[in-house]
CSV table of C-alpha atoms in Angstrom, one decimal:
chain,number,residue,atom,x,y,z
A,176,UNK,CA,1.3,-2.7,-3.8
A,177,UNK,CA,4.4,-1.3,-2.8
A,178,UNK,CA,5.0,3.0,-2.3
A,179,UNK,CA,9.0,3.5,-1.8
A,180,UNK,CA,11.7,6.3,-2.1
A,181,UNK,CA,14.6,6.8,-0.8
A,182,UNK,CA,15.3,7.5,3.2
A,183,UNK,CA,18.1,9.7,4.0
A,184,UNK,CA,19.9,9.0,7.1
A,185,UNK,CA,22.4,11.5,8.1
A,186,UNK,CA,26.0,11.1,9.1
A,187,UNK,CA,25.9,12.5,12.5
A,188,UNK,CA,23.5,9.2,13.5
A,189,UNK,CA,24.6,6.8,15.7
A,190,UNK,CA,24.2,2.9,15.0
A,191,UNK,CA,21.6,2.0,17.2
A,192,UNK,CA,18.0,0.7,16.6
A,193,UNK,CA,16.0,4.0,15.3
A,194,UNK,CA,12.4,4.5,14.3
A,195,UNK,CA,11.0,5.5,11.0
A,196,UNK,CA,7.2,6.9,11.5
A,197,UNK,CA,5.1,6.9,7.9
A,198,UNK,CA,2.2,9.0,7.4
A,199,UNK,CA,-0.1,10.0,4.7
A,200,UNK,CA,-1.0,13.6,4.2
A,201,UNK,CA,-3.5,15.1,6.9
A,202,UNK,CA,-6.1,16.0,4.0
A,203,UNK,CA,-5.4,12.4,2.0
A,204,UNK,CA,-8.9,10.7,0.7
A,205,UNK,CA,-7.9,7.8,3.0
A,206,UNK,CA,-7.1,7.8,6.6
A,207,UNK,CA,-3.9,6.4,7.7
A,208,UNK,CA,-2.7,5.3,11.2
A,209,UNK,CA,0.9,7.0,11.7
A,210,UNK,CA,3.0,4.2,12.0
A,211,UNK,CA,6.2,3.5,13.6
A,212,UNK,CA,8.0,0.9,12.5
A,213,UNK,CA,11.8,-0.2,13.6
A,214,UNK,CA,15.1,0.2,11.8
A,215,UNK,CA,18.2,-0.6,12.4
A,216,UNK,CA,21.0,1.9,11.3
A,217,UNK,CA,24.7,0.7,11.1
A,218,UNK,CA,27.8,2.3,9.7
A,219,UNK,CA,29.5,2.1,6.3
A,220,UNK,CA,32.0,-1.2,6.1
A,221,UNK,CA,34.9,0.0,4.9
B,210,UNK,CA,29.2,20.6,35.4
B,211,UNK,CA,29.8,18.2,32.3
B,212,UNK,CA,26.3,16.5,30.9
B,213,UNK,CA,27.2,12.6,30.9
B,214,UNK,CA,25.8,10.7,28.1
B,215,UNK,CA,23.3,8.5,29.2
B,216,UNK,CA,23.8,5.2,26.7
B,217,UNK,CA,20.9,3.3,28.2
B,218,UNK,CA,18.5,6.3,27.0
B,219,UNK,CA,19.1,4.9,23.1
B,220,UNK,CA,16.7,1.7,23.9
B,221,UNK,CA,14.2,4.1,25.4
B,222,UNK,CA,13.8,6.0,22.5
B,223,UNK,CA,12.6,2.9,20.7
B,224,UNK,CA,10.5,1.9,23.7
B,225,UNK,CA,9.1,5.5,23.5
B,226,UNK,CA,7.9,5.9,20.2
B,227,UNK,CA,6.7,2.2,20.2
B,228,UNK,CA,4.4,3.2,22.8
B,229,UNK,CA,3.3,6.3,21.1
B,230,UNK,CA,1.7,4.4,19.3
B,231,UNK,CA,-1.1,3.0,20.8
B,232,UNK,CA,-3.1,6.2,21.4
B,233,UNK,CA,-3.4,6.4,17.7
B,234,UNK,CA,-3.6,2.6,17.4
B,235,UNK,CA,-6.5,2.8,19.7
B,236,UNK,CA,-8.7,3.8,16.4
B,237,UNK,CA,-7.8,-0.1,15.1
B,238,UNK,CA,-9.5,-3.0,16.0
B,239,UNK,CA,-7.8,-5.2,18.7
B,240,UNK,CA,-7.7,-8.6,16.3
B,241,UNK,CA,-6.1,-10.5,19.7
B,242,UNK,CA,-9.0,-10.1,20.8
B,243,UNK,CA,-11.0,-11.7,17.9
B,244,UNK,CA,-14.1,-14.2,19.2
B,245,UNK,CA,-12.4,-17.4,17.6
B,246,UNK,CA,-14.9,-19.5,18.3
B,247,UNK,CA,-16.2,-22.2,15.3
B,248,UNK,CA,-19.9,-22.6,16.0
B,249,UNK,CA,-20.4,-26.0,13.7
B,250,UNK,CA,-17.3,-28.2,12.1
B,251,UNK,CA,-17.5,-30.4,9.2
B,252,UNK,CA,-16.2,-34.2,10.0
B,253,UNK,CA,-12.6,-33.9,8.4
B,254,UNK,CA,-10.9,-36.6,6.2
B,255,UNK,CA,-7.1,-34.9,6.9
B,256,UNK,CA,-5.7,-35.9,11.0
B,257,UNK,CA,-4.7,-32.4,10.8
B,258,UNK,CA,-6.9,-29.7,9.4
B,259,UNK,CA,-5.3,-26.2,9.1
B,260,UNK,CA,-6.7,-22.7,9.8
B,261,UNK,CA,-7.0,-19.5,9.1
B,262,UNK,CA,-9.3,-16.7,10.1
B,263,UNK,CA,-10.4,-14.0,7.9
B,264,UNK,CA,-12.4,-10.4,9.4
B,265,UNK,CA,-13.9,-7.7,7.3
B,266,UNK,CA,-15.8,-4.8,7.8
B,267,UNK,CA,-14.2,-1.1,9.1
B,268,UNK,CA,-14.3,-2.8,12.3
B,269,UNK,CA,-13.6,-6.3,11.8
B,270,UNK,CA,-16.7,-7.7,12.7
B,271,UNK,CA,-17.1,-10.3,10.5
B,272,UNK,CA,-15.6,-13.7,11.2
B,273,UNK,CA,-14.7,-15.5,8.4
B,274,UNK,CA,-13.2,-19.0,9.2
B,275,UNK,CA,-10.9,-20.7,6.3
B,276,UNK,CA,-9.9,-24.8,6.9
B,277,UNK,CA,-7.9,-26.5,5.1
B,278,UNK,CA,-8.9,-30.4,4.3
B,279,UNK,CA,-8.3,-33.4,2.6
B,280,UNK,CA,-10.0,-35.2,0.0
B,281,UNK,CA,-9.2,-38.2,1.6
B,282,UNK,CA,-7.5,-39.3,4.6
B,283,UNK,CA,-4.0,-40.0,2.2
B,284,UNK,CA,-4.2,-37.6,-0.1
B,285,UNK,CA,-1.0,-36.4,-0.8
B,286,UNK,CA,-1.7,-32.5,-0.3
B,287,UNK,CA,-4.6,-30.3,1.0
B,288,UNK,CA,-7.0,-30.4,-1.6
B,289,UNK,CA,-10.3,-29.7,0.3
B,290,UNK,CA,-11.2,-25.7,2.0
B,291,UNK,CA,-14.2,-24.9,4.1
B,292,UNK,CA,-14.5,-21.4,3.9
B,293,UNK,CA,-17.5,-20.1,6.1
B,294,UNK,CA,-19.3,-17.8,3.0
B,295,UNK,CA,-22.4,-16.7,5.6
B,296,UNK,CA,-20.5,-16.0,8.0
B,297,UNK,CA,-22.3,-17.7,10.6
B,298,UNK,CA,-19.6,-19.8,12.0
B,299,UNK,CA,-21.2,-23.1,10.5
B,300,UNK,CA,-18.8,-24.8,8.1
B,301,UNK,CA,-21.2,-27.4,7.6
B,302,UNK,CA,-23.1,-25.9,4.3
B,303,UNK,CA,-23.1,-27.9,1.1
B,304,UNK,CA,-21.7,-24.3,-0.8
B,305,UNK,CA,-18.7,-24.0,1.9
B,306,UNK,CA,-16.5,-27.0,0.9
B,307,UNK,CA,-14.8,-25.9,-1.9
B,308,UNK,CA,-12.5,-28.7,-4.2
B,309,UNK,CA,-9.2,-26.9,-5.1
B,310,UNK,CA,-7.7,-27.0,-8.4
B,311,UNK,CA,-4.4,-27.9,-9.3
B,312,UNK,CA,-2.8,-24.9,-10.8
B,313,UNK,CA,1.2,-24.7,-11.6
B,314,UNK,CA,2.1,-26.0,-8.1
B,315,UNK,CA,-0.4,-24.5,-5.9
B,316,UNK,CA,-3.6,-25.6,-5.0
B,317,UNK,CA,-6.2,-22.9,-6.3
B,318,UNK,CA,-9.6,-22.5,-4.2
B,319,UNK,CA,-11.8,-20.2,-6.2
B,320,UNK,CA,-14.5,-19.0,-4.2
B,321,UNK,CA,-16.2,-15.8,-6.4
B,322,UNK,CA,-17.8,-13.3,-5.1
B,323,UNK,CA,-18.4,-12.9,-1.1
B,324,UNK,CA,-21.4,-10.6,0.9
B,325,UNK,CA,-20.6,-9.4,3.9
B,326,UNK,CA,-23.5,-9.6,6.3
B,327,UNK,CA,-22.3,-7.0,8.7
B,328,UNK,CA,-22.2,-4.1,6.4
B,329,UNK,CA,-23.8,-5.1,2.8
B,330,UNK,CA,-20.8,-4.6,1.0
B,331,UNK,CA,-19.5,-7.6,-2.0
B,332,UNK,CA,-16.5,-8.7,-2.7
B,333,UNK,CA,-15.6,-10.1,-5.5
B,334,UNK,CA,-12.5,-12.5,-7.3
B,335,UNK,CA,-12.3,-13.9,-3.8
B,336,UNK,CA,-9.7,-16.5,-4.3
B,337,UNK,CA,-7.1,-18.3,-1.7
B,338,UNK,CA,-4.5,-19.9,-3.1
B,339,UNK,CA,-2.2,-23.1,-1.4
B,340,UNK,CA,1.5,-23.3,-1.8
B,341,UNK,CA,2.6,-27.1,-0.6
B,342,UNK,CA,5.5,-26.3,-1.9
B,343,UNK,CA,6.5,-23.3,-0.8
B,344,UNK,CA,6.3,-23.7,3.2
B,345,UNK,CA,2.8,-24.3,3.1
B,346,UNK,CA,1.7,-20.5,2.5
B,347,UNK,CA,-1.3,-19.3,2.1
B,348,UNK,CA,-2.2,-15.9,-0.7
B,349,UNK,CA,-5.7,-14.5,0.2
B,350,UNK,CA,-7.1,-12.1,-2.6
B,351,UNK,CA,-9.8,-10.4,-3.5
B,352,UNK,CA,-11.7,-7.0,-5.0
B,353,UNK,CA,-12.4,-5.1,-2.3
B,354,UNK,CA,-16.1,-3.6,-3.4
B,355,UNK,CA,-15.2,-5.0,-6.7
B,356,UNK,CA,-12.7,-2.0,-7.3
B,357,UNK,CA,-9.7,-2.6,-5.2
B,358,UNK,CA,-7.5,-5.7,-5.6
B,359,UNK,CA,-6.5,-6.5,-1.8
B,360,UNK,CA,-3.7,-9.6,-1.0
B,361,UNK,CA,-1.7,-11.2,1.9
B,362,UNK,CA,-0.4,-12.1,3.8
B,363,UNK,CA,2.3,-10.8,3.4
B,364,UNK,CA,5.7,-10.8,5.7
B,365,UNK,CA,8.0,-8.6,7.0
B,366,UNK,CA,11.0,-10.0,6.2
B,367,UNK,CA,11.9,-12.6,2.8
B,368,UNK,CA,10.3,-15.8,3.8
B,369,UNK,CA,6.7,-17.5,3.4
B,370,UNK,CA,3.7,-15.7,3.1
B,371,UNK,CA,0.3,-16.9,6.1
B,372,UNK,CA,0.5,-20.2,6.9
B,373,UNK,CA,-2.4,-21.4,8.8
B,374,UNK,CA,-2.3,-23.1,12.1
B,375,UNK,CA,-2.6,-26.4,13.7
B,376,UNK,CA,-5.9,-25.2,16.3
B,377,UNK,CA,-8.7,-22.3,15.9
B,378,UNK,CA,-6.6,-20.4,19.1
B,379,UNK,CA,-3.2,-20.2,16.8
B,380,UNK,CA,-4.9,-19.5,13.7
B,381,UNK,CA,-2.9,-16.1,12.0
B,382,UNK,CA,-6.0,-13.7,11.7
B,383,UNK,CA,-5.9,-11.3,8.1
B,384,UNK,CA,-8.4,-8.2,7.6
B,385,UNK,CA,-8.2,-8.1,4.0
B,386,UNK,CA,-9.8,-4.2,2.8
B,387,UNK,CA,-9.6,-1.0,2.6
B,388,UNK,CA,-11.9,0.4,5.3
B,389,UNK,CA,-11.0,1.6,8.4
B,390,UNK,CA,-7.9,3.6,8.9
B,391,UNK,CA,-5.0,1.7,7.3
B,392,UNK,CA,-1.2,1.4,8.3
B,393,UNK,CA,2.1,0.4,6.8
B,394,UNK,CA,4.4,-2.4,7.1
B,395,UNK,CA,7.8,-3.1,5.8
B,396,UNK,CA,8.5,-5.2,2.8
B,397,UNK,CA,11.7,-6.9,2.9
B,398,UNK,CA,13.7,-4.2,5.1
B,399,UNK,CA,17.4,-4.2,5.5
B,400,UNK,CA,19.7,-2.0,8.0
B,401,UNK,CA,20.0,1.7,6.8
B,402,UNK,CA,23.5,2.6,6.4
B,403,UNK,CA,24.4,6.0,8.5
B,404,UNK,CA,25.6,8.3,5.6
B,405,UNK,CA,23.4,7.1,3.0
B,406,UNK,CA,20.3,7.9,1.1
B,407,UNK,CA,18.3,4.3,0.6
B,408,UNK,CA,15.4,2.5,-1.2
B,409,UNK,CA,12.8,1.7,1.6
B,410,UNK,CA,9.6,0.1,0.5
B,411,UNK,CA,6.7,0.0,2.6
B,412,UNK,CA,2.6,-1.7,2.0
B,413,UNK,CA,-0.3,-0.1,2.9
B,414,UNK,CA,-3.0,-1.6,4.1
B,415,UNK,CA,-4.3,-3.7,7.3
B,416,UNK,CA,-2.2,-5.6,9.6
B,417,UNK,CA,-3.0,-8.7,11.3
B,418,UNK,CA,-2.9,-10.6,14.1
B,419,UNK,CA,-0.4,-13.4,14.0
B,420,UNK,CA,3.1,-14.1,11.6
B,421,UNK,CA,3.2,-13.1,8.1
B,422,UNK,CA,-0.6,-11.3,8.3
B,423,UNK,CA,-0.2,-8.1,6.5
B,424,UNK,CA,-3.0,-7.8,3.9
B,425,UNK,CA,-1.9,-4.5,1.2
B,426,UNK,CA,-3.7,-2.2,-1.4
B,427,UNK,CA,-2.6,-1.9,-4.8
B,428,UNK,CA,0.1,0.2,-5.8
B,429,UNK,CA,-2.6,2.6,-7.7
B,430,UNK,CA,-4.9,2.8,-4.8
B,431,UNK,CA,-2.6,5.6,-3.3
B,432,UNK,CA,-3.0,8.4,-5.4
B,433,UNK,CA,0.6,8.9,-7.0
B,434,UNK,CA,0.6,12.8,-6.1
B,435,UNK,CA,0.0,11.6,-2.9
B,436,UNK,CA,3.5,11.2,-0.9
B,437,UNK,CA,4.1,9.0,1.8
B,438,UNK,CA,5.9,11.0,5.1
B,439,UNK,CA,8.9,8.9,6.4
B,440,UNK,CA,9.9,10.3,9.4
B,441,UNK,CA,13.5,8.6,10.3
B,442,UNK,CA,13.6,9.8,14.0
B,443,UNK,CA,17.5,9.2,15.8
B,444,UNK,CA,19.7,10.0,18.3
B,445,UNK,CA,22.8,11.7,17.2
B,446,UNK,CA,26.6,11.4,18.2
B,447,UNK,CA,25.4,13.5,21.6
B,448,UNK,CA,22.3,11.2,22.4
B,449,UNK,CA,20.0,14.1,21.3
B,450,UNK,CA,17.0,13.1,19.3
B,451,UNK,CA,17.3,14.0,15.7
B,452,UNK,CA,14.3,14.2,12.6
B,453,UNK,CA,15.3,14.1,9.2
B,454,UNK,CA,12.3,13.9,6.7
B,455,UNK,CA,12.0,12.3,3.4
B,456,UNK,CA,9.1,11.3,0.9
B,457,UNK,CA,8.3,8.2,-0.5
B,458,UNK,CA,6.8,8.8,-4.3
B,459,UNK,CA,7.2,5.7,-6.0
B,460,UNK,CA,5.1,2.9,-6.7
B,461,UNK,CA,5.2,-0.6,-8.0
């Protein structure tokens, strides 16, 4: 039930609440809704 | 003259992309808006009957109310469901109360196969599933078309799955299928650490209306060719916005 992969978030980001938008393929058999949904991104504890 | 960085813009970005997307959302059905009116009620035994209301359809146009009941008035669980099979908003048929059977903890309300009026199609395996023990939840499942397993509903974060409501106006409201265009939803999401590459699993499928409402396709339903496009949109160390693309392949 699940898709999932790994999401890279780069080092020049700043913690913050970002966004991450998921989207199927434009020519996909089934239609999709782009959908943003909220993240929060912190830094490494050292 | 020196550009100052505007720290109250971060929020906006949010706020931005949030309301981005409700163009594209305009293609959904608005389930606030659901009629949730119950034509015909049975007399209950329980002083506090629970529901839950169920649409199907590509456009969500049929109403299909779930209570849950009691046996008697001290049974010690909810053992009794109406479940409105026509459609009709009459949960008064002889067919729509439904005993459910004890099964490992839960209380199991088989309900096989289910017609929808609006647009022909049968589902099948139609089964909703009662977890007194764990916060009351509810599991909704089903074939969709006899092919696709559909369930939820599912959360957002670790907790209980649906649990139905005190009144018809709270009731959580689930679109179990797989017409109409679908969406995504976290499953059990944690902070990404800035830096790092990390696991993020998403459903597809329908959203609800209301807690915990998120009803998902199989993992196999997705073709596994077929990669999911997360977008991780930012703002960097100078407030700019930032992209950075990755692909989810996985399933499970």
């Amino acid at each position: 039930m699940l898709c999932h992969g790994p999401v890279r978030v780069p080092s020049d980001a700043t913690p913050c609440k970002a966004i991450i938008r998921f989207e199927l393929p434009k020519n996909a058999e089934y239609k999709a809704i782009p959908t943003d949904l909220e993240i929060e991104l912190v830094t490494k504890e050292k | 003259m020196r550009r100052r960085r505007n720290q109250s813009m971060l929020p906006s970005l949010v706020l931005l992309f949030l309301a981005s997307t409700v163009g594209k959302a305009a293609d959904l059905p608005d389930l606030s808006k659901v009629d949730r009116r119950i034509a015909k009620e049975p007399a209950y035994k329980s002083k506090q009957p629970l529901y839950g209301l169920y649409v199907f359809g590509p456009q969500a146009k049929t109403r299909v109310w779930a209570v849950l009941d009691k046996s008697k008035p001290d049974a010690s669980t909810y053992d009794v469901l109406y479940f409105d099979r026509n459609a009709d908003g009459d949960l008064t048929a002889a067919n729509e109360r439904i005993d459910g059977k004890p099964e490992n903890g839960r209380i199991q309300f088989d309900l096989g196969a289910f017609t929808d009026p609006v647009t022909g199609q049968t589902h099948t395996e139609v089964v909703l599933s009662y977890r007194p023990q764990d916060d009351n939840m509810v599991m909704f499942s089903m074939k969709w078309r006899d092919q696709w397993l559909i369930r939820g509903g599912y959360a957002i974060k670790p907790g209980p799955y649906t649990q139905f409501a005190a009144t018809p106006a709270q009731a959580p409201v689930l679109w179990p299928g797989a017409d109409g265009p679908l969406s995504f939803q976290f499953w059990s999401m944690s902070p990404l650490t800035i830096g790092s590459e990390e696991d993020v699993r998403v459903f597809l499928g329908h959203c609800g209306h209301g807690e915990n409402t998120f009803c998902a396709v199989p993992d196999t339903f997705l073709p596994k060719e077929v990669p999911v496009s997360a977008t991780l949109i930012y703002r960097d160390i100078k407030g700019k916005e930032k992209r950075a693309q990755s692909e989810l392949r996985e399933r499970c």
